Coordinates of C-alpha atoms in Angstrom, one line a residue:
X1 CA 1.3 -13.0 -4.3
X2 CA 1.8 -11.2 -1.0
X3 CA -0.6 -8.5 -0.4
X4 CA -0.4 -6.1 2.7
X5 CA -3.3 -3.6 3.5
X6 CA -5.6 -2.7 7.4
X7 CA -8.7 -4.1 7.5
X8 CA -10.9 -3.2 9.6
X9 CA -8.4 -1.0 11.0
X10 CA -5.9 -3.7 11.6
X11 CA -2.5 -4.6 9.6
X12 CA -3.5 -7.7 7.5
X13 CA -1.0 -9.7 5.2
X14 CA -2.6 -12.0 2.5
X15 CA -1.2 -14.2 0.3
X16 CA -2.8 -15.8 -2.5
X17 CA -3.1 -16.1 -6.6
X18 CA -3.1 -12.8 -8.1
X19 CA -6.5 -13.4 -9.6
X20 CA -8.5 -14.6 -6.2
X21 CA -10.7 -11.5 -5.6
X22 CA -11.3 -9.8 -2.2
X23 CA -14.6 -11.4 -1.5
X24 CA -13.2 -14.8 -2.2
X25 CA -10.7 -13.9 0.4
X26 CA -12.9 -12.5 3.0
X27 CA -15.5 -14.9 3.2
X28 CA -13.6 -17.8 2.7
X29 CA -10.0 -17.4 4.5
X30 CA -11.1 -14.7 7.1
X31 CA -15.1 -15.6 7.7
X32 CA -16.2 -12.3 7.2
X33 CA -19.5 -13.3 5.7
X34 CA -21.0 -10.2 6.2
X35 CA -19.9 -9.2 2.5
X36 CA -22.3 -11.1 0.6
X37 CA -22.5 -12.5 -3.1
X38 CA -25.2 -12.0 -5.5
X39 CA -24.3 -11.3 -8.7
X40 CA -20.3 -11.8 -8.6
X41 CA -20.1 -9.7 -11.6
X42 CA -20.5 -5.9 -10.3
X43 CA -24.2 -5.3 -10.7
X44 CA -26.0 -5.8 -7.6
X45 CA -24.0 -4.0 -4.8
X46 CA -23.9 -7.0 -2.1
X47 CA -20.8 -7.1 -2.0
X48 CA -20.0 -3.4 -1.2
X49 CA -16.7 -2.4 1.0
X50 CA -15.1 0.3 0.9
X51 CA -11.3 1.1 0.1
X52 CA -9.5 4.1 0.8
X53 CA -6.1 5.3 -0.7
X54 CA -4.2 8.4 -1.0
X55 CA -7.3 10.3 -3.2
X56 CA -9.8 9.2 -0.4
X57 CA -12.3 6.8 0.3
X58 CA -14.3 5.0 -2.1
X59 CA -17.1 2.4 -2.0
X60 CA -16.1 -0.7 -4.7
X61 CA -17.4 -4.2 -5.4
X62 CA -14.9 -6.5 -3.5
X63 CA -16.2 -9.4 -6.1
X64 CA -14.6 -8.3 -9.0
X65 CA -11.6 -6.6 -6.8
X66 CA -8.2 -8.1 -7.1
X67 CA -6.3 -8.6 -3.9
X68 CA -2.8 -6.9 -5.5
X69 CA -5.2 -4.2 -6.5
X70 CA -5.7 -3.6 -2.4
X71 CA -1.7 -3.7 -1.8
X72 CA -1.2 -1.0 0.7
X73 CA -5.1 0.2 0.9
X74 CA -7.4 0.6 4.0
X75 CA -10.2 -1.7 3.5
X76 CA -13.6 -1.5 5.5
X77 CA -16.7 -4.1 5.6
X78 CA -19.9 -4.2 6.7
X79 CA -18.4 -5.8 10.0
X80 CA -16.0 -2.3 10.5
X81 CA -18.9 0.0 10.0
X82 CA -19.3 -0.5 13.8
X83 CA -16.9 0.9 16.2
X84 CA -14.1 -0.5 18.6
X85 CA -16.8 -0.9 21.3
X86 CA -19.5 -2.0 19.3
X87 CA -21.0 1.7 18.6
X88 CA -23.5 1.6 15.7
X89 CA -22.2 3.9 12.7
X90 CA -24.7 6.4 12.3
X91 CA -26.0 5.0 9.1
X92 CA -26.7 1.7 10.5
X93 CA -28.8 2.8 13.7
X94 CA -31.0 4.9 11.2
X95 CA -31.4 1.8 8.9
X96 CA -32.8 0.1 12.2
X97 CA -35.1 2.9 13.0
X98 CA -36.4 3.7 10.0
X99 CA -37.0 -0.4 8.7
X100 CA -34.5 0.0 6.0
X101 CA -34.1 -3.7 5.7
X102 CA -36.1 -7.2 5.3
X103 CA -34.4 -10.1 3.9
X104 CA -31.0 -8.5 4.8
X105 CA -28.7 -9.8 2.1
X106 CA -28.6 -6.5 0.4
X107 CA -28.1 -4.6 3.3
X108 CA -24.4 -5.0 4.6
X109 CA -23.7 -3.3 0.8
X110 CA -26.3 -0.7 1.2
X111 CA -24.7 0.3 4.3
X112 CA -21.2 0.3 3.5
X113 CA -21.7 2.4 0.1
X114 CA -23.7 5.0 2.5
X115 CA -21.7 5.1 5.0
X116 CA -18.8 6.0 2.4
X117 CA -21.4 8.4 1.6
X118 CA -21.7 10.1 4.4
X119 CA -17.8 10.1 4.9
X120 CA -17.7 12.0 1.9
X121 CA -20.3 14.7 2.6
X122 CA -22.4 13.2 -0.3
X123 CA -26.3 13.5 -0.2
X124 CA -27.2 12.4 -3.4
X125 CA -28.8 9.4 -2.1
X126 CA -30.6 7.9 -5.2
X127 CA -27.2 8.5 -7.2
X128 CA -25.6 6.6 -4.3
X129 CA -27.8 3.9 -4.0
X130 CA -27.8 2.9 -8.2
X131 CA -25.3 0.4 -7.9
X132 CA -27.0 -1.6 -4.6
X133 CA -30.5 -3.2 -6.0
X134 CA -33.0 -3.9 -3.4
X135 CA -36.0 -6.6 -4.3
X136 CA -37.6 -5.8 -1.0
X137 CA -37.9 -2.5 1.1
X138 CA -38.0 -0.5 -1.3
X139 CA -35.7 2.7 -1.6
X140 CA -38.1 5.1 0.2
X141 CA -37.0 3.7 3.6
X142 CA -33.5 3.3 2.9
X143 CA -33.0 7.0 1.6
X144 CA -35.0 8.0 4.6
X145 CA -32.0 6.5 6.6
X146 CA -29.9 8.3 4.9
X147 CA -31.5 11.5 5.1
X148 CA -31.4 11.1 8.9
X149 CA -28.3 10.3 8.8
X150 CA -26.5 13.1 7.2
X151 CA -25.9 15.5 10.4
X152 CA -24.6 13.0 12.3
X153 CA -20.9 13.5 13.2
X154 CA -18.4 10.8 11.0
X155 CA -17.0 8.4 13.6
X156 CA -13.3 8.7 14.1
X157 CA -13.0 4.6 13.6
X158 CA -14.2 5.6 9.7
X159 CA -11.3 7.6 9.3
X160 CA -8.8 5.5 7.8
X161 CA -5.7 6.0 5.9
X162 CA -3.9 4.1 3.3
X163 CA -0.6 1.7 4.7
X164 CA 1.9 4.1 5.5
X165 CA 0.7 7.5 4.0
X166 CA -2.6 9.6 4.2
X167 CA -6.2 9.7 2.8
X168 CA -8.5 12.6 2.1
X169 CA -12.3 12.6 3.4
X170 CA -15.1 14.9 3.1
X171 CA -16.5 16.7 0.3
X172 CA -19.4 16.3 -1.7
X173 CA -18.0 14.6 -4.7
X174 CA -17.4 11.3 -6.5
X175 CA -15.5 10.2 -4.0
X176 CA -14.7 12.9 -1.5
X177 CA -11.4 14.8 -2.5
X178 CA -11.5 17.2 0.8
X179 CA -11.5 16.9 4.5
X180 CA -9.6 15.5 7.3
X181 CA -6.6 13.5 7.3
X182 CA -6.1 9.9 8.5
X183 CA -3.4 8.2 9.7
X184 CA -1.4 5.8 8.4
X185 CA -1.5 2.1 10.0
X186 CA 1.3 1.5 12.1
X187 CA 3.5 -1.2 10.2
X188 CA 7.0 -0.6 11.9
X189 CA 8.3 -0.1 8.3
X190 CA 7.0 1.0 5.3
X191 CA 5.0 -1.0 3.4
X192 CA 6.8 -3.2 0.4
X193 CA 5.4 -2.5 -3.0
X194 CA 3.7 -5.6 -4.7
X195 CA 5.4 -7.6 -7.5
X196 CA 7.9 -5.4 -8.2
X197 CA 10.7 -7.0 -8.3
X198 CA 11.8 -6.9 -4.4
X199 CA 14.0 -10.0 -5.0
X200 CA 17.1 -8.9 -7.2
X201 CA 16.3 -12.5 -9.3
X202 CA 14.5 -13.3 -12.3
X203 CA 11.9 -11.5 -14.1
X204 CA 9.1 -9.2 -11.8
X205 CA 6.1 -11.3 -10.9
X206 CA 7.4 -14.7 -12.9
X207 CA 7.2 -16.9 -9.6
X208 CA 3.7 -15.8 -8.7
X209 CA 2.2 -14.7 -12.3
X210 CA 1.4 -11.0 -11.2
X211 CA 3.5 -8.1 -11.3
X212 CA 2.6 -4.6 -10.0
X213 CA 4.7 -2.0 -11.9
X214 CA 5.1 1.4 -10.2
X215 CA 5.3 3.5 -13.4
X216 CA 4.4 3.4 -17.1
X217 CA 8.7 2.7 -17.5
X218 CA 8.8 0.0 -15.4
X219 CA 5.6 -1.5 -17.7
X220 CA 6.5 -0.7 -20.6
X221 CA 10.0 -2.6 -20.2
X222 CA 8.0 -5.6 -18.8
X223 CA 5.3 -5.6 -21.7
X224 CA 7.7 -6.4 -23.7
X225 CA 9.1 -9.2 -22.1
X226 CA 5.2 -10.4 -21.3
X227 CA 3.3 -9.2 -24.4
X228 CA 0.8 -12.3 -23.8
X229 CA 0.0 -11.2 -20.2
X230 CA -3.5 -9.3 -19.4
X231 CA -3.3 -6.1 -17.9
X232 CA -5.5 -4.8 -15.6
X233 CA -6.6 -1.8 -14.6
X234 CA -10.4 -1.2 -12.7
X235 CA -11.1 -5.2 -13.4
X236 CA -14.7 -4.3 -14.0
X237 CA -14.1 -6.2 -17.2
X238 CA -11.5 -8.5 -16.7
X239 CA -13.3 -9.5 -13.2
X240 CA -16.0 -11.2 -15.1
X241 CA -13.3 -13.3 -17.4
X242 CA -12.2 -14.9 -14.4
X243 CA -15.9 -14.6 -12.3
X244 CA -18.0 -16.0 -15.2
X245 CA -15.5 -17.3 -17.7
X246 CA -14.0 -19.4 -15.2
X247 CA -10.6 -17.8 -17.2
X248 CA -7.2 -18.7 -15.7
X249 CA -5.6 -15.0 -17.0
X250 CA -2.2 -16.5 -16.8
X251 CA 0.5 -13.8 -16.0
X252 CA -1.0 -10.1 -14.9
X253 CA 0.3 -6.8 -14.8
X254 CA -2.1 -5.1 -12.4
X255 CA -1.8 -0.9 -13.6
X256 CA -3.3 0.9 -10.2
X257 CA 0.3 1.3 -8.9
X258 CA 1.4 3.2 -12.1
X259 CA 0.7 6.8 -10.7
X260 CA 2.2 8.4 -13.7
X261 CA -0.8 6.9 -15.3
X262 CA -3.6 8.4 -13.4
X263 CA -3.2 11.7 -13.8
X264 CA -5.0 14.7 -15.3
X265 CA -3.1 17.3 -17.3
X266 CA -4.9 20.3 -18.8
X267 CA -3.3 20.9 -22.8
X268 CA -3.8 23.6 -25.0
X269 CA -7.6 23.2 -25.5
X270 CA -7.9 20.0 -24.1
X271 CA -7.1 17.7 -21.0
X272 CA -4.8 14.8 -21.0
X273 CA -6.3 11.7 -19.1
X274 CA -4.1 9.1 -18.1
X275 CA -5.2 5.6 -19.0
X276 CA -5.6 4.3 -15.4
X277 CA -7.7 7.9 -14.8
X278 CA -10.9 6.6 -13.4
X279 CA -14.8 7.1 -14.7
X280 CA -15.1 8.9 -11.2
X281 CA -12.5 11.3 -12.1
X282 CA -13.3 11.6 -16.1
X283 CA -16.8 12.6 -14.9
X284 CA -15.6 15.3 -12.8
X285 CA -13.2 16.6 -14.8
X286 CA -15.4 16.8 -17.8
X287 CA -19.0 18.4 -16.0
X288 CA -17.9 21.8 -16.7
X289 CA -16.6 22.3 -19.8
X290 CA -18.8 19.0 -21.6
X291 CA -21.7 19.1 -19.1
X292 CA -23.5 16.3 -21.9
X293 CA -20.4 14.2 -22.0
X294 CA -20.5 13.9 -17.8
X295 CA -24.2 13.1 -17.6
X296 CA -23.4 10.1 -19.9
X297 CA -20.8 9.2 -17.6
X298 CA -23.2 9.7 -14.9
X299 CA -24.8 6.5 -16.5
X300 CA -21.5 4.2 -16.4
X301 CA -22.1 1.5 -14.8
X302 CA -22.9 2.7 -10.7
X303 CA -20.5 5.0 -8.4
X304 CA -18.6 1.4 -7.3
X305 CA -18.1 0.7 -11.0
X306 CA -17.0 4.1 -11.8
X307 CA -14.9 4.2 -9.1
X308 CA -12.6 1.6 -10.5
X309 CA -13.0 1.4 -14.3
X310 CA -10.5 3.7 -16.1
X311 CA -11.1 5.1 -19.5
X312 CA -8.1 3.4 -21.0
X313 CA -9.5 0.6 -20.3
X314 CA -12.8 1.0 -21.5
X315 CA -11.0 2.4 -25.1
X316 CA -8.4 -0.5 -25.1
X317 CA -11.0 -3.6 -24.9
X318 CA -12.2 -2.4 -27.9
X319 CA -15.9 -3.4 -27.5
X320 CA -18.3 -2.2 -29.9
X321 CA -20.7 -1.0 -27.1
X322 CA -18.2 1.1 -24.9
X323 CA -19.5 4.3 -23.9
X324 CA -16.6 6.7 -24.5
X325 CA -15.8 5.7 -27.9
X326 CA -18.5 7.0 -29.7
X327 CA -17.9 10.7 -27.4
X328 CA -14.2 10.4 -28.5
X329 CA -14.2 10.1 -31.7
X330 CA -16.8 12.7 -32.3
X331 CA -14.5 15.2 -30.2
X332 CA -11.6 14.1 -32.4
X333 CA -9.7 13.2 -29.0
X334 CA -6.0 11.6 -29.7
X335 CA -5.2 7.7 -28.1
X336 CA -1.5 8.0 -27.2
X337 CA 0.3 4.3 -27.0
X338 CA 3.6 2.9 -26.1
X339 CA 5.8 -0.1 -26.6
X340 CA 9.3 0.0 -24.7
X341 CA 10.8 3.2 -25.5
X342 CA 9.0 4.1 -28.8
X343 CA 5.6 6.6 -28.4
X344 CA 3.2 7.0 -30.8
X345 CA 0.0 8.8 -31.1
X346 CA -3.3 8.1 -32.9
X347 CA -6.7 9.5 -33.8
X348 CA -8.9 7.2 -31.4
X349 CA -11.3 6.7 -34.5
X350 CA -8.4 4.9 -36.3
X351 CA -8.0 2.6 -33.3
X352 CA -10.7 0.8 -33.9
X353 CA -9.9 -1.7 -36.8
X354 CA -12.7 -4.2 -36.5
X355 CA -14.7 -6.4 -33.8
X356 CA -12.6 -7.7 -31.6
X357 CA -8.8 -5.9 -33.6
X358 CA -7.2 -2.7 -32.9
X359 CA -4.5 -0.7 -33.9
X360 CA -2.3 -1.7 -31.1
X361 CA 1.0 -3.8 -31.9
X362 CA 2.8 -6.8 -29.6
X363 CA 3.7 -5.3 -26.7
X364 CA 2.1 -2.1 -27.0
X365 CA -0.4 0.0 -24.7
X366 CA -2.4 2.9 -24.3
X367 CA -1.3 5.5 -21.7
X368 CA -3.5 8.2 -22.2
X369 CA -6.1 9.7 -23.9
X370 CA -6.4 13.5 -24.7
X371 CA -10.1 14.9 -25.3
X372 CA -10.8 18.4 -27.0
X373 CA -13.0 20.6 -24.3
X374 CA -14.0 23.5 -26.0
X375 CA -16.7 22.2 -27.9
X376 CA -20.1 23.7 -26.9
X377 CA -22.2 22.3 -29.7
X378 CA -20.9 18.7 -28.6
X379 CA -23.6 16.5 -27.2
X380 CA -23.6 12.8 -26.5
X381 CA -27.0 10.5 -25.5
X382 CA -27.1 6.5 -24.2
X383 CA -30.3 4.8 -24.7
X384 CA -30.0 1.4 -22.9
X385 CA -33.2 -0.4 -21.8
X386 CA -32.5 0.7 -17.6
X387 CA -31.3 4.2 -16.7
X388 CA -28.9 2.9 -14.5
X389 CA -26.2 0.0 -14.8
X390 CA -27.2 -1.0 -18.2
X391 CA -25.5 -1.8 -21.7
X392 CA -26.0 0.6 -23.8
X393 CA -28.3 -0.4 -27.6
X394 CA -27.1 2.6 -28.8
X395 CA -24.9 5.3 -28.2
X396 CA -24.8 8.6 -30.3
X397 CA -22.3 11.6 -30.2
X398 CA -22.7 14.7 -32.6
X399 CA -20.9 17.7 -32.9
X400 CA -21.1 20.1 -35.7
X401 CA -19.4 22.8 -36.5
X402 CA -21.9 25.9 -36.9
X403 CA -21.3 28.8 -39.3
X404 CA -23.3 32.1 -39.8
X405 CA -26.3 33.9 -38.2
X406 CA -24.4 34.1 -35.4
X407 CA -23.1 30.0 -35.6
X408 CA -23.6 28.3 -32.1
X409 CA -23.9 31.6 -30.3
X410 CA -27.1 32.5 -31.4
X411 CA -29.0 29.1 -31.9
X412 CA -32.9 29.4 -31.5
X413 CA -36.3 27.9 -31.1
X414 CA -36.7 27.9 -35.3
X415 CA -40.4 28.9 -34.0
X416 CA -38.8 32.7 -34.0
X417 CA -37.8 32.5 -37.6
X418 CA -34.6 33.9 -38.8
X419 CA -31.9 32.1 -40.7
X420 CA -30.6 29.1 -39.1
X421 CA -26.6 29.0 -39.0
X422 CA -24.9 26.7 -41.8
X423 CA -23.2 23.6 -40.7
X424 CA -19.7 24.1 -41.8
X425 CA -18.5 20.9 -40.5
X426 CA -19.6 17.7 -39.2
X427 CA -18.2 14.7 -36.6
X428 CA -21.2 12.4 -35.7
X429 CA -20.4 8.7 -33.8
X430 CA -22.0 5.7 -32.9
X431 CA -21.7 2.4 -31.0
X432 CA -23.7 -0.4 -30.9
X433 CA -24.7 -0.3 -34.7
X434 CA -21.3 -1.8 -35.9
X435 CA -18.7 -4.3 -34.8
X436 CA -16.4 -1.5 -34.0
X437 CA -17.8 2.1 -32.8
X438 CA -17.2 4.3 -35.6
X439 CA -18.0 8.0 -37.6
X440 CA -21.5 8.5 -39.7
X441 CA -19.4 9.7 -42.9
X442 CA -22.6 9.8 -44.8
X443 CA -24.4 11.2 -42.5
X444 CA -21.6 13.8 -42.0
X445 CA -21.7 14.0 -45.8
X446 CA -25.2 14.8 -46.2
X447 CA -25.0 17.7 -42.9
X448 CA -22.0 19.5 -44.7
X449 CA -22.9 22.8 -45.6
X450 CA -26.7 22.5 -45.2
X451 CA -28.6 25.3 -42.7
X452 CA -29.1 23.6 -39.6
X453 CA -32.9 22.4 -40.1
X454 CA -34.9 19.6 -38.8
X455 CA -35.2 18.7 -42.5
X456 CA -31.3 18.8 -42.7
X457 CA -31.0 16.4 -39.7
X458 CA -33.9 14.0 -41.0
X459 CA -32.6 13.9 -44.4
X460 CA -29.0 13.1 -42.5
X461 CA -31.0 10.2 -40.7
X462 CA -32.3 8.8 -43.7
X463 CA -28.5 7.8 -44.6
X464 CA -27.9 6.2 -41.5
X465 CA -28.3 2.7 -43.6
X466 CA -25.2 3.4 -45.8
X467 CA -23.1 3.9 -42.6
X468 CA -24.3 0.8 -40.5
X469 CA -25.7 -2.6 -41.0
X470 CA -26.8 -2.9 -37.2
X471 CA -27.4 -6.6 -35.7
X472 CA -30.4 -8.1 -33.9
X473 CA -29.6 -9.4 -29.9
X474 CA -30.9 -9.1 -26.4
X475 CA -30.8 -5.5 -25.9
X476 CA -32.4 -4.6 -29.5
X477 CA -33.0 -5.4 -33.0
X478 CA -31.1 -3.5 -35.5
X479 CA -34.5 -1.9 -36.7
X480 CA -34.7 -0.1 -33.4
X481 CA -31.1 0.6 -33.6
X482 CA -31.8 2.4 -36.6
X483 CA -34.6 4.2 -35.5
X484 CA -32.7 5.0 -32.5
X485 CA -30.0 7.0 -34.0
X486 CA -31.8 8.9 -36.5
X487 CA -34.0 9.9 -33.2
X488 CA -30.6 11.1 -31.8
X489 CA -30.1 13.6 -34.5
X490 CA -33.7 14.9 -34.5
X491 CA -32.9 15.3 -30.5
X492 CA -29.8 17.1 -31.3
X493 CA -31.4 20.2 -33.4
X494 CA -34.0 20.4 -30.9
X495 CA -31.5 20.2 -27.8
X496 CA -29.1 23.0 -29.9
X497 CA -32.2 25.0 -30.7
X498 CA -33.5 25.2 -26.7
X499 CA -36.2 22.1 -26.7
X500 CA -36.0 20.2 -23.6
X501 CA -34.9 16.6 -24.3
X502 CA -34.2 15.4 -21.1
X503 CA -37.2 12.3 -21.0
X504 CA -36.9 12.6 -17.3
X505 CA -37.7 16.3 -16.9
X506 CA -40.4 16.0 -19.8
X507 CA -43.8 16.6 -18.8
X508 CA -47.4 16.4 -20.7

């Protein structure tokens, strides 16, 4: 497949199999060795560059990037941090002067995901810094750099824009969303789009095995012509098949050119996320009116991995360990799926049929999900063995639907006395204790109608074993799973009734 994108601030032109990823291609066809490999699966960082498009700049792991995912991008590595005449980038002089580095091989990914940092206006360092692991500095040194860095005027080299259109930069979000406009690289005409079908012949993609539709119609047509072919939207799953697995994908629709599919709509008490809508975006959507829901986010993976994982991807894999699942199906949130012409929608709880099979038919897929926001008793806790870039064990999401003594409005420390509202109504998820992430029913069961009591919710726990038969592995045994959970529902009366439960913000 031909890809065209700037790197480095320069028109580039690749051509190669749609599954070779960009670090492949860096290191090995353009010696830009600077972007290292460590983990080649997303974890470590090393491999950091950063990519802007028309929503900004973002930092991502080039080792489980696509090249058609780039097509018409601006792509930056360690090597462009510098300027046209050798200037140090800000971030790089202060990781010099304040011995941010030893061994070095982390480094060129530390830098690039600050320096995309500090493009955006970010200075949540630590927050920054969780997907780039570092055996030997230390943080303190590196977020030192940063922290002298921050004033420091962005360099106009950083400033790039997309092939042929515009990028937004500054701002303090996930990436930036505000700012100064870039401009476009300088092709002499507009860039093609990739895989589309540019040659009046044959079927889109057949020559070369990828295809890059432009909208959810041109797709769904396609799907049905290709219902064996993977598609792909962040590749922060799929990378690994082909990373680790040593996969050959076979034909792949690669989703990121589908606008129609990453947008945001707000619905009568609710907001309609298109599947290719990524974690960054979900997070921000969702930290005002489900503040719990975006601090689990906030432990997705790291900000490259949430940059490029979509939620319909994360629902349509099906794993039993997802982390929106479990959230979904306790807000009652819709899947919506389409084959050729035909629409259909689905309670996301009925999706999920059993490990490894869901509810989606031969040339069928998911274009959007829409979630339920005005739920203020909703709350939704990971417990995972690392804060940051781990799997979760378990993952629990509860809301209940509070009646009398004032209902959710007036929930107290039960230490004041009073009567304690009735629970009218219950929706209570988990993953990681099934094959499939699924509803408590009798735990729901056993919380309907019942005053909202510690002794309600421990009596609720003790029925956890009629809803799952959780399994032993690496990340815990299915006594602890069990355990787990029912601790999730004693942390849920005492989070509703004021107790802080945040472990972090605990103190003896």
């Amino acid at each position: 497949m031909k890809v065209r994108f700037s790197l480095n601030g320069e028109p580039c032109e690749a051509e190669a199999p749609p599954t070779r990823t960009l670090l492949d291609w860096l290191r090995e066809t353009r010696g830009l060795t600077g972007t290292k490999e460590g983990c080649n699966e997303g974890d470590c960082g090393a491999c950091t560059v950063m990519v802007t498009d028309e929503s900004g700049a973002r930092a991502l792991n080039a080792c489980i990037l696509f090249l058609p995912q780039i097509e018409g991008a601006a792509i930056r590595t360690v090597e462009g941090l510098s300027g046209p005449d050798g200037q140090m980038h800000p971030v790089q002089r202060e990781m010099i002067t304040h011995h941010g580095s030893q061994c070095g091989f982390c480094t060129p990914g530390i830098a690039v995901s600050l320096a995309v940092a500090h493009l955006n206006g970010r200075r949540d360092h630590d927050a920054v810094l969780s997907g780039n692991l570092c055996r030997c500095t230390g943080y303190a040194p590196i977020v030192r750099a940063a922290e002298a860095a921050e004033e420091a005027e962005v360099p106009d080299w950083m400033r790039d824009a997309p092939v042929g259109g515009e990028a937004r930069h500054g701002g303090a979000t996930e990436p930036g969303r505000e700012g100064g406009i870039g401009r476009g690289t300088d092709w002499g005409e507009a860039a093609p789009a990739l895989g589309t079908g540019a040659s009046d012949e044959g079927d889109p993609g057949e020559a070369s095995g990828g295809y890059r539709p432009r909208s959810a119609d041109e797709l769904a047509g396609w799907y049905l012509r290709h219902p064996d072919a993977v598609l792909v939207g962040g590749a922060t799953d799929v990378g690994l098949w082909v990373t680790k697995g040593l996969r050959d994908l076979g034909t792949v629709a690669f989703l990121n050119g589908c606008a129609d599919l990453a947008r945001i709509e707000e619905v009568p008490g609710g907001l309609r996320f298109g599947a290719g809508v990524t974690m960054t975006r979900v997070m921000e959507a969702l930290a005002a009116p489900l503040p719990s829901y975006a601090a689990m986010i906030a432990r997705y993976g790291s900000v490259q991995v949430r940059n490029a994982a979509t939620i319909g991807g994360n629902i349509a894999n099906g794993s039993p360990i997802g982390d929106n699942p479990p959230a979904l199906i306790a807000l009652g949130a819709t899947l919506h799926l389409r084959r050729g012409d035909e629409m259909r929608d689905l309670a996301i709880e009925d999706f999920f049929l059993d490990y490894g099979r869901q509810d989606r038919r031969e040339g069928e897929f998911v274009t959007g999900v829409t979630v339920p926001v005005e739920a203020p008793t909703f709350r939704v806790w990971k417990i995972s063995k690392r804060f940051d870039q781990d799997i979760s064990a378990v993952c629990g999401a509860f809301l209940l639907d509070l009646r009398g003594a004032g209902g959710a409005d007036n929930l107290r420390d039960p230490r004041e006395g009073g009567d304690p509202p009735l629970i009218a109504g219950a929706r209570v998820a988990f993953g990681g204790m099934a094959g499939v992430p699924k509803r408590a029913a009798a735990v729901e069961a056993a919380l309907a109608g019942q005053p909202f009591t510690r002794a309600t919710m421990a009596a609720a726990a003790a029925r956890l074993g009629e809803d799952f038969t959780p399994m032993s592995d690496m990340r815990a045994s299915a006594a602890y799973r069990l355990e787990a959970a029912a601790g999730l529902l004693t942390r849920y009366h005492a989070d509703l009734t004021g107790a802080e439960t945040d472990v972090r913000r605990i103190t003896a």
